[in-house]
Short mmCIF file of C-alpha atoms in Angstrom, two decimals:
data_model
loop_
_atom_site.label_atom_id
_atom_site.label_comp_id
_atom_site.label_asym_id
_atom_site.label_seq_id
_atom_site.Cartn_x
_atom_site.Cartn_y
_atom_site.Cartn_z
CA MET A 25 -21.55 109.79 193.91
CA THR A 26 -18.13 110.70 195.37
CA ASP A 27 -17.16 106.95 195.63
CA SER A 28 -17.95 106.15 192.00
CA GLY A 29 -14.87 107.86 190.59
CA PRO A 30 -12.12 105.74 192.32
CA LYS A 31 -14.17 102.59 191.93
CA LEU A 32 -14.58 103.22 188.21
CA ARG A 33 -10.87 103.90 187.81
CA LEU A 34 -10.04 100.71 189.70
CA PHE A 35 -12.47 98.78 187.49
CA ARG A 36 -10.94 100.18 184.34
CA TRP A 37 -7.36 99.46 185.67
CA MET A 38 -8.34 95.86 186.45
CA LYS A 39 -10.00 95.50 183.03
CA ILE A 40 -6.76 96.70 181.30
CA VAL A 41 -4.65 94.30 183.41
CA ILE A 42 -6.86 91.30 182.72
CA SER A 43 -7.08 92.14 178.99
CA SER A 44 -3.26 92.48 178.90
CA VAL A 45 -2.84 89.08 180.58
CA VAL A 46 -5.36 87.44 178.21
CA VAL A 47 -3.66 88.96 175.14
CA THR A 48 -0.20 87.97 176.40
CA VAL A 49 -1.39 84.39 177.05
CA LEU A 50 -3.00 84.26 173.58
CA LEU A 51 0.18 85.51 171.95
CA LEU A 52 2.35 82.99 173.86
CA PHE A 53 -0.07 80.17 173.03
CA THR A 54 -0.13 81.17 169.34
CA ALA A 55 3.68 81.34 169.21
CA ALA A 56 3.89 77.99 170.93
CA CYS A 57 1.44 76.43 168.53
CA ILE A 58 3.35 77.78 165.47
CA ARG A 59 6.63 76.53 166.85
CA THR A 60 5.06 73.10 167.65
CA LEU A 61 3.83 72.78 164.06
CA SER A 62 7.02 74.05 162.39
CA LEU A 63 9.90 72.80 164.57
CA ASP A 64 11.91 69.97 163.01
CA VAL A 65 15.60 70.37 163.57
CA ASN A 66 16.33 67.35 161.32
CA VAL A 67 14.82 68.93 158.23
CA GLY A 68 17.27 70.46 155.76
CA LEU A 69 20.46 68.61 156.68
CA LYS A 70 23.02 70.25 154.47
CA LEU A 71 25.46 67.82 152.91
CA ALA A 72 28.85 69.36 152.67
CA HIS A 73 31.32 68.26 149.95
CA TRP A 74 33.17 66.03 152.36
CA GLU A 75 29.94 63.97 152.87
CA LYS A 76 29.35 63.26 149.17
CA THR A 77 31.26 60.02 149.02
CA ASN A 78 30.86 56.80 147.16
CA ASN A 79 29.88 54.21 149.70
CA ILE A 80 31.26 50.69 149.50
CA SER A 81 28.24 48.39 149.70
CA LEU A 82 28.14 45.89 152.53
CA VAL A 83 27.54 42.43 151.22
CA ILE A 84 28.47 39.45 153.37
CA ASP A 85 27.44 35.88 152.79
CA HIS A 86 26.44 33.21 155.41
CA ARG A 87 29.95 31.99 155.88
CA GLN A 88 31.31 35.52 156.52
CA ARG A 89 28.50 36.19 158.96
CA GLU A 90 29.20 33.05 160.88
CA GLU A 91 32.94 33.88 160.97
CA LEU A 92 32.17 37.35 162.24
CA LEU A 93 29.98 35.99 165.06
CA ALA A 94 32.56 33.32 165.97
CA ASN A 95 35.23 36.01 166.34
CA PHE A 96 32.93 38.10 168.50
CA LYS A 97 32.11 35.19 170.74
CA GLU A 98 35.79 34.31 171.13
CA ALA A 99 36.44 37.88 172.20
CA ILE A 100 33.74 37.61 174.86
CA ARG A 101 35.15 34.33 176.20
CA ILE A 102 38.53 35.99 176.97
CA PRO A 103 38.21 37.35 180.55
CA THR A 104 40.05 40.63 180.11
CA VAL A 105 39.05 41.78 183.57
CA SER A 106 40.32 44.89 185.29
CA PHE A 107 40.00 44.05 188.99
CA SER A 108 41.48 47.22 190.46
CA GLU A 109 43.90 49.99 189.62
CA THR A 110 46.81 47.57 190.46
CA GLU A 111 45.45 44.30 189.19
CA SER A 112 44.34 43.21 185.69
CA ASN A 113 44.18 39.87 183.93
CA THR A 114 47.31 40.46 181.85
CA THR A 115 47.32 36.89 180.53
CA ALA A 116 43.91 37.46 179.03
CA LEU A 117 44.92 40.84 177.62
CA LEU A 118 47.83 39.21 175.77
CA GLU A 119 45.50 36.45 174.52
CA PHE A 120 43.11 39.12 173.23
CA GLY A 121 45.91 40.68 171.28
CA ARG A 122 46.58 37.39 169.61
CA LEU A 123 42.89 37.05 168.77
CA LEU A 124 42.93 40.39 167.01
CA ARG A 125 45.82 39.34 164.77
CA LYS A 126 44.04 36.06 163.92
CA ALA A 127 40.59 37.64 163.31
CA PHE A 128 41.79 40.57 161.29
CA PRO A 129 44.84 39.49 159.22
CA THR A 130 44.41 42.14 156.59
CA VAL A 131 44.42 44.96 159.09
CA PHE A 132 47.79 43.69 160.47
CA SER A 133 49.31 43.09 157.07
CA SER A 134 48.14 46.09 155.07
CA SER A 135 50.77 48.68 154.01
CA LEU A 136 48.21 51.38 154.96
CA VAL A 137 48.00 50.36 158.53
CA GLN A 138 50.63 50.83 161.30
CA HIS A 139 50.07 49.06 164.55
CA GLN A 140 51.84 49.37 167.95
CA TYR A 141 51.29 48.21 171.48
CA VAL A 142 50.89 50.90 174.06
CA ALA A 143 51.74 50.18 177.76
CA ASN A 144 52.09 46.47 176.78
CA TYR A 145 48.43 45.71 176.35
CA SER A 146 46.66 48.66 174.58
CA HIS A 147 46.64 48.97 170.81
CA LEU A 148 47.10 52.00 168.56
CA PHE A 149 46.46 51.77 164.79
CA TRP A 150 47.23 54.45 162.26
CA VAL A 151 45.45 54.22 158.93
CA GLN A 152 47.24 56.31 156.39
CA GLY A 153 45.27 58.73 154.25
CA SER A 154 46.04 59.79 150.70
CA GLN A 155 45.75 63.50 151.59
CA PRO A 156 48.07 64.24 154.55
CA ARG A 157 46.87 67.74 154.93
CA LEU A 158 43.49 66.52 156.14
CA VAL A 159 43.30 66.46 160.00
CA PRO A 160 42.83 62.89 161.24
CA TYR A 161 40.22 61.63 163.70
CA LEU A 162 40.30 58.94 166.34
CA LEU A 163 38.01 55.99 166.97
CA LEU A 164 38.17 54.81 170.59
CA ALA A 165 37.13 51.61 172.36
CA HIS A 166 38.38 49.52 175.21
CA ILE A 167 39.06 45.81 175.62
CA ASP A 168 38.87 45.45 179.39
CA VAL A 169 35.75 44.56 181.37
CA VAL A 170 34.64 44.69 185.03
CA PRO A 171 34.69 41.52 187.15
CA ALA A 172 31.79 39.08 186.83
CA SER A 173 30.78 35.84 188.47
CA GLU A 174 27.71 33.57 188.02
CA SER A 175 26.62 34.31 191.63
CA ASP A 176 25.75 37.87 190.47
CA GLY A 177 22.56 36.52 188.87
CA TRP A 178 23.61 35.97 185.28
CA ASP A 179 21.29 34.06 182.92
CA ALA A 180 24.39 32.40 181.40
CA PRO A 181 28.03 32.16 182.56
CA PRO A 182 29.48 35.62 182.15
CA PHE A 183 32.35 34.49 179.84
CA SER A 184 30.44 31.87 177.90
CA ALA A 185 29.08 33.98 175.03
CA LYS A 186 26.05 31.68 175.18
CA GLU A 187 23.12 32.33 172.77
CA ILE A 188 19.70 32.61 174.40
CA ASP A 189 16.63 33.66 172.30
CA GLY A 190 18.64 35.53 169.74
CA PHE A 191 20.93 37.27 172.18
CA ILE A 192 24.63 36.61 173.03
CA TYR A 193 25.21 36.80 176.74
CA GLY A 194 28.54 37.65 178.31
CA ARG A 195 30.57 40.34 180.08
CA GLY A 196 31.65 42.92 177.58
CA THR A 197 29.20 42.17 174.76
CA ILE A 198 28.09 45.80 174.88
CA ASP A 199 30.70 47.43 177.14
CA ASN A 200 32.84 47.45 175.10
CA LYS A 201 33.93 44.56 172.91
CA SER A 202 31.11 45.06 170.41
CA PRO A 203 32.60 48.38 169.25
CA VAL A 204 36.16 46.96 169.45
CA MET A 205 35.32 44.05 167.13
CA SER A 206 32.98 46.19 164.97
CA ILE A 207 35.62 48.84 164.19
CA LEU A 208 38.24 46.37 163.23
CA GLN A 209 35.79 44.15 161.28
CA ALA A 210 34.69 47.21 159.25
CA LEU A 211 38.38 48.13 158.51
CA GLU A 212 39.16 44.54 157.56
CA TYR A 213 36.22 44.37 155.19
CA LEU A 214 37.04 47.79 153.60
CA LEU A 215 40.70 46.96 153.08
CA LYS A 216 39.76 43.71 151.34
CA LYS A 217 37.63 45.78 148.99
CA GLY A 218 40.54 47.97 148.10
CA TYR A 219 39.59 50.92 150.38
CA ALA A 220 42.13 53.73 150.78
CA PRO A 221 41.02 56.69 152.84
CA ARG A 222 41.69 60.32 151.86
CA ARG A 223 41.70 61.36 155.53
CA GLY A 224 43.95 59.36 157.77
CA PHE A 225 42.63 58.14 161.13
CA TYR A 226 43.65 56.43 164.34
CA ILE A 227 42.07 53.51 166.17
CA GLY A 228 42.84 53.37 169.91
CA LEU A 229 41.94 50.33 172.00
CA GLY A 230 42.59 50.88 175.71
CA HIS A 231 43.16 48.03 178.18
CA ASP A 232 42.21 49.74 181.44
CA GLU A 233 39.21 52.01 180.82
CA GLU A 234 37.26 50.32 183.61
CA ILE A 235 40.00 51.55 186.05
CA HIS A 236 40.20 55.14 184.67
CA GLY A 237 42.47 54.46 181.61
CA TYR A 238 45.60 55.90 183.23
CA LYS A 239 47.92 53.50 181.42
CA GLY A 240 46.11 52.75 178.23
CA ALA A 241 44.25 55.87 176.94
CA VAL A 242 46.57 58.29 178.76
CA ASN A 243 49.62 56.81 177.05
CA ILE A 244 47.90 56.76 173.66
CA ALA A 245 47.15 60.44 174.10
CA HIS A 246 50.76 61.03 175.02
CA ILE A 247 51.98 59.38 171.86
CA LEU A 248 49.70 61.49 169.72
CA LYS A 249 50.84 64.67 171.45
CA LYS A 250 54.50 63.65 170.91
CA ARG A 251 53.71 63.33 167.21
CA GLY A 252 52.30 66.79 167.21
CA ASP A 253 48.90 65.56 166.08
CA GLN A 254 45.66 67.35 166.48
CA LEU A 255 42.40 65.54 165.92
CA SER A 256 39.38 66.71 163.97
CA PHE A 257 37.21 64.71 166.37
CA VAL A 258 37.10 61.67 168.63
CA LEU A 259 34.39 59.02 168.69
CA ASP A 260 34.10 56.75 171.75
CA GLU A 261 31.46 54.64 173.47
CA GLY A 262 28.55 56.31 175.18
CA LEU A 263 24.96 56.58 174.01
CA ALA A 264 23.12 54.29 171.59
CA ILE A 265 20.00 53.81 169.45
CA LEU A 266 16.80 53.74 171.56
CA ASP A 267 13.78 52.08 170.00
CA GLY A 268 10.58 52.29 172.09
CA VAL A 269 12.54 53.02 175.19
CA ILE A 270 11.54 56.67 175.54
CA SER A 271 7.91 56.86 176.43
CA GLY A 272 5.77 58.69 173.86
CA LEU A 273 8.57 58.83 171.24
CA GLU A 274 7.54 57.58 167.75
CA GLY A 275 10.27 55.56 166.17
CA PRO A 276 13.90 54.90 167.08
CA ALA A 277 16.35 57.65 168.13
CA ALA A 278 20.06 57.71 167.92
CA LEU A 279 21.59 59.85 170.66
CA ILE A 280 25.14 61.16 170.14
CA GLY A 281 26.81 62.32 173.34
CA LEU A 282 28.23 65.80 173.09
CA SER A 283 29.62 65.79 176.59
CA GLU A 284 29.95 63.62 179.59
CA LYS A 285 29.38 64.38 183.25
CA GLY A 286 32.23 65.12 185.58
CA SER A 287 32.92 62.93 188.58
CA ALA A 288 33.85 63.31 192.20
CA THR A 289 34.54 60.74 194.89
CA ILE A 290 34.23 62.20 198.38
CA LYS A 291 35.08 60.55 201.70
CA LEU A 292 33.14 61.50 204.75
CA SER A 293 34.52 60.46 208.14
CA VAL A 294 33.71 61.05 211.84
CA THR A 295 36.07 60.32 214.67
CA MET A 296 34.82 60.23 218.25
CA ALA A 297 35.73 58.58 221.53
CA PRO A 298 35.05 54.87 221.47
CA GLY A 299 32.79 53.26 223.97
CA HIS A 300 30.77 50.26 225.10
CA SER A 301 27.24 49.53 224.05
CA SER A 302 26.16 49.13 227.68
CA MET A 303 26.87 52.88 228.30
CA PRO A 304 26.30 54.59 224.96
CA PRO A 305 26.66 58.38 224.59
CA ARG A 306 23.94 60.52 223.16
CA GLU A 307 25.66 60.56 219.76
CA THR A 308 28.02 58.09 218.17
CA SER A 309 30.34 58.38 215.20
CA ILE A 310 27.90 56.23 213.21
CA GLY A 311 24.87 58.34 214.14
CA VAL A 312 26.65 61.61 213.26
CA LEU A 313 27.84 60.26 209.93
CA ALA A 314 24.47 58.70 209.16
CA ALA A 315 22.82 62.09 209.78
CA ALA A 316 25.27 63.75 207.42
CA VAL A 317 24.60 61.15 204.71
CA LYS A 318 20.85 61.57 205.21
CA ARG A 319 21.18 65.36 204.67
CA LEU A 320 22.93 64.70 201.36
CA GLU A 321 20.20 62.31 200.21
CA ASP A 322 17.38 64.65 201.39
CA ASN A 323 18.93 67.69 199.74
CA PRO A 324 19.86 66.76 196.15
CA MET A 325 21.94 69.10 193.99
CA PRO A 326 20.02 71.81 192.23
CA ARG A 327 17.98 71.01 189.16
CA LEU A 328 19.89 72.35 186.07
CA PHE A 329 17.74 71.13 183.20
CA GLY A 330 18.14 73.51 180.32
CA HIS A 331 21.58 74.70 181.25
CA GLY A 332 23.39 71.89 179.49
CA PRO A 333 23.29 69.84 176.29
CA GLU A 334 20.49 67.70 177.61
CA ARG A 335 17.98 70.36 176.35
CA GLY A 336 19.01 69.60 172.79
CA ILE A 337 17.83 65.99 173.12
CA PHE A 338 14.24 67.03 173.54
CA GLU A 339 14.30 69.84 171.00
CA HIS A 340 15.64 67.48 168.34
CA LEU A 341 13.09 64.85 169.17
CA ALA A 342 10.13 67.05 169.80
CA HIS A 343 8.55 66.49 166.37
CA LYS A 344 8.60 62.69 167.05
CA PHE A 345 6.44 62.94 170.16
CA ARG A 346 2.69 62.90 170.38
CA LEU A 347 0.62 65.66 171.99
CA PRO A 348 0.82 67.05 174.63
CA LEU A 349 4.51 66.13 174.94
CA LYS A 350 5.21 67.47 171.41
CA PHE A 351 3.76 70.82 172.50
CA ILE A 352 5.87 70.93 175.64
CA MET A 353 9.16 69.82 174.12
CA SER A 354 8.82 72.15 171.14
CA ASN A 355 8.60 75.06 173.52
CA LEU A 356 11.26 74.60 176.10
CA TRP A 357 11.72 78.34 176.15
CA LEU A 358 8.42 78.27 178.05
CA PHE A 359 8.17 74.82 179.57
CA SER A 360 11.73 73.99 180.56
CA PRO A 361 10.99 74.14 184.35
CA LEU A 362 7.99 71.91 183.93
CA LEU A 363 9.88 69.25 181.94
CA GLY A 364 12.72 69.43 184.44
CA ARG A 365 10.30 68.55 187.28
CA MET A 366 8.90 65.73 185.18
CA LEU A 367 12.35 64.25 184.48
CA GLU A 368 13.53 64.32 188.08
CA ARG A 369 10.84 61.96 189.24
CA GLN A 370 12.60 58.87 187.81
CA PRO A 371 16.23 57.86 188.50
CA GLU A 372 16.86 57.15 184.84
CA THR A 373 16.02 60.67 183.79
CA ASN A 374 16.87 62.48 187.02
CA ALA A 375 20.50 61.93 186.00
CA PHE A 376 20.03 64.27 183.03
CA VAL A 377 18.80 67.24 185.05
CA ARG A 378 21.34 67.50 187.93
CA THR A 379 24.51 66.41 189.54
CA THR A 380 23.61 63.08 191.11
CA THR A 381 24.68 61.98 194.63
CA ALA A 382 25.18 58.27 195.45
CA VAL A 383 26.48 56.92 198.79
CA THR A 384 28.26 53.74 197.76
CA ILE A 385 30.33 52.60 200.82
CA PHE A 386 29.67 52.86 204.53
CA ASN A 387 32.25 51.42 206.95
CA ALA A 388 31.99 51.42 210.73
CA GLY A 389 32.25 49.04 213.66
CA VAL A 390 33.87 45.61 214.18
CA LYS A 391 31.94 44.16 217.11
CA VAL A 392 28.27 44.42 218.16
CA ASN A 393 28.97 45.58 221.70
CA VAL A 394 31.63 48.12 220.84
CA ILE A 395 30.90 51.66 219.78
CA PRO A 396 33.53 52.45 217.12
CA SER A 397 35.62 55.59 217.18
CA LEU A 398 35.66 55.87 213.38
CA ALA A 399 32.89 55.82 210.83
CA GLU A 400 33.49 56.42 207.07
CA ALA A 401 31.29 56.82 204.02
CA TYR A 402 32.14 57.26 200.37
CA VAL A 403 29.98 59.35 198.05
CA ASN A 404 30.19 59.35 194.29
CA LEU A 405 28.83 62.34 192.42
CA ARG A 406 28.32 62.67 188.70
CA ILE A 407 28.62 66.39 187.88
CA HIS A 408 26.19 68.13 185.54
CA PRO A 409 27.87 70.19 182.69
CA ALA A 410 26.54 73.41 184.18
CA GLN A 411 28.53 72.86 187.39
CA SER A 412 32.18 72.54 188.27
CA LEU A 413 33.94 70.15 190.59
CA GLN A 414 34.68 72.93 193.08
CA GLU A 415 31.01 74.10 193.15
CA VAL A 416 29.92 70.52 193.94
CA VAL A 417 32.46 70.16 196.71
CA ASP A 418 31.39 73.44 198.23
CA LEU A 419 27.73 72.30 198.13
CA VAL A 420 28.62 69.09 199.85
CA HIS A 421 30.27 71.12 202.64
CA SER A 422 27.27 73.40 203.12
CA THR A 423 24.77 70.57 202.99
CA VAL A 424 26.59 68.42 205.59
CA GLY A 425 27.01 71.53 207.78
CA ASP A 426 28.70 69.67 210.64
CA GLN A 427 32.26 70.42 211.64
CA ARG A 428 32.61 66.95 213.18
CA VAL A 429 32.35 65.45 209.72
CA LYS A 430 35.64 65.48 207.83
CA ILE A 431 35.14 65.87 204.06
CA GLU A 432 37.88 64.82 201.73
CA LEU A 433 37.95 64.98 197.92
CA LEU A 434 39.69 61.75 196.85
CA ASP A 435 39.51 62.31 193.09
CA GLY A 436 37.43 64.07 190.60
CA PHE A 437 37.33 66.11 187.45
CA ASP A 438 35.15 68.75 185.80
CA PRO A 439 32.49 67.86 183.20
CA LEU A 440 33.86 67.67 179.62
CA PRO A 441 33.32 70.60 177.27
CA VAL A 442 30.25 70.46 175.08
CA SER A 443 31.13 69.55 171.49
CA SER A 444 29.60 71.24 168.46
CA ALA A 445 26.52 69.78 166.79
CA ASP A 446 25.54 72.30 164.14
CA GLU A 447 25.53 71.98 160.27
CA LYS A 448 29.17 73.07 160.13
CA SER A 449 30.33 70.47 162.65
CA PHE A 450 32.45 67.97 160.69
CA GLY A 451 32.48 65.18 163.28
CA PHE A 452 28.81 65.34 164.30
CA GLN A 453 27.61 65.49 160.71
CA ILE A 454 29.78 62.59 159.63
CA ILE A 455 28.45 60.45 162.50
CA LYS A 456 24.87 61.59 161.82
CA LYS A 457 25.09 60.97 158.08
CA THR A 458 26.62 57.54 158.70
CA VAL A 459 23.78 56.57 161.12
CA LEU A 460 21.18 57.73 158.61
CA ASP A 461 22.82 55.84 155.81
CA MET A 462 22.71 52.62 157.84
CA PHE A 463 19.38 53.28 159.65
CA PRO A 464 17.17 55.57 157.52
CA THR A 465 14.23 55.43 159.95
CA VAL A 466 16.27 56.69 162.95
CA THR A 467 16.05 60.27 164.27
CA VAL A 468 19.48 61.60 165.29
CA ALA A 469 19.78 63.89 168.28
CA PRO A 470 22.52 65.22 170.53
CA GLY A 471 22.73 63.93 174.08
CA ILE A 472 24.80 63.81 177.22
CA CYS A 473 26.66 60.77 178.50
CA ILE A 474 26.04 60.23 182.28
CA GLY A 475 28.94 57.79 182.53
CA ASN A 476 32.62 58.40 181.91
CA THR A 477 34.75 57.20 179.06
CA ASP A 478 38.44 57.12 177.99
CA SER A 479 37.61 60.00 175.63
CA ARG A 480 38.14 62.58 178.41
CA HIS A 481 41.89 61.88 178.18
CA PHE A 482 41.93 63.43 174.67
CA LYS A 483 40.31 66.76 175.41
CA ASP A 484 43.61 68.57 174.71
CA LEU A 485 43.83 66.90 171.26
CA ALA A 486 40.34 67.53 169.98
CA SER A 487 37.75 70.23 170.48
CA ASP A 488 34.97 67.91 169.49
CA ILE A 489 34.51 64.54 171.32
CA TYR A 490 31.45 62.30 170.59
CA ARG A 491 30.14 59.38 172.50
CA PHE A 492 28.01 56.90 170.49
CA ALA A 493 27.91 53.27 169.50
CA PRO A 494 25.30 51.83 167.08
CA VAL A 495 23.89 49.39 169.62
CA TRP A 496 20.11 49.03 169.25
CA PHE A 497 18.11 48.97 172.50
CA LYS A 498 14.54 47.99 172.82
CA PRO A 499 12.15 47.86 175.81
CA GLY A 500 13.28 45.30 178.35
CA ASP A 501 16.92 45.12 177.03
CA ALA A 502 18.30 47.20 179.90
CA GLN A 503 16.59 44.83 182.36
CA ARG A 504 17.63 41.68 180.54
CA ASP A 505 20.77 41.64 182.64
CA PRO A 506 21.75 44.03 185.42
CA HIS A 507 25.25 44.29 183.97
CA LYS A 508 24.07 45.44 180.49
CA SER A 509 26.08 42.48 179.09
CA PHE A 510 24.17 41.01 176.20
CA SER A 511 24.11 41.65 172.47
CA ALA A 512 21.48 41.01 169.86
CA ILE A 513 22.54 38.78 167.02
CA PRO A 514 22.16 40.84 163.79
#
């Protein structure tokens, strides 16, 4: 009888705990179900007065379409290659400038448009607005491309602009001559229709984006600063329209990059006494460096999903997914760790959840029977918006954990600030409204650009920078060519 009291109290206590857990789980499940059924961040887009404009209808005949495609192909055939930070195909860059004048005569002759060369090969256009008090914006693109040769496995010569099964193949068709020609083609068309904007805007075409934009974009930004201009927003290359690419997503989605990852290039080096392969020491410079590299690969940077703008992608798209993904993505307040683990399993999505680490160059040795004194490796890291450059460098030091390995930061920069994307955000809503006008079936969502663009050079001129091009990607397009250099014929 004496034992029944404590046992009964323990039983009652366990019953209360279990009941509390069950009630809590039921409440969480109910809340999650309600949110799953009700969440749609795209419902109720408020159209501010500056969005209620009279659109000029796009009507082009067969001849105009053929002329547009011919100009685009000619742009692809000009090999505007940036080989290195000290070497570019300047002859091709000058030829590209002549093409622009020939393809868009109205742009270059209009009294509304001022054009100037920047750093000899880049272009800056100012399109005058009728209301000078309105803060201008900037449309960015770049005319240079990375090197290409047929031996890289191209389906067509890289500067041929050859058509295959409804696609135009060539270096730069997507990155980035499609936006270059599209922006100027649109302006050419509008000017011919008598278009005169209320808000003035700039068009900047850099000639060295592929080698960091230190001459083109940097000097364009310098000119705008000297003029005392501030920009309402900047729009550059970046994300695109994905149709059937995201597994489980119903319908196409246009992702607008609100930020881009930072970058760091780090050099690892080990110096030890040289030797002969017939009498090798227990450890060599190559072995010590290889072990350091292996530690970096075995210990990736921390998973940071939910701490940056990448979370907004899934919340905006949640209502377009089927169950159970719809349930998970509608309730990231509960399932964020689970989704983060799911995303890190694939290289394509792992890039969204953490700072990525890629060993890109390894140099050591000159002869098979000589143990080298020096071994070097280069590591490129793309920094998640929730981390800083210094934090990443410190983590590399702690992960390598070997005083014999010298660690040098060669260059790098922090992630870009996250731009606004709410209903009061002028730039985001203008881009979103334009996308929906052109592609009514598309769902628009914010995103993060995992590559780097010229737009980072304008962060002092605009608080909002967006990265998007209306390029339509379908399953298999990314694998059509390893250099993402093809373009569908509209």
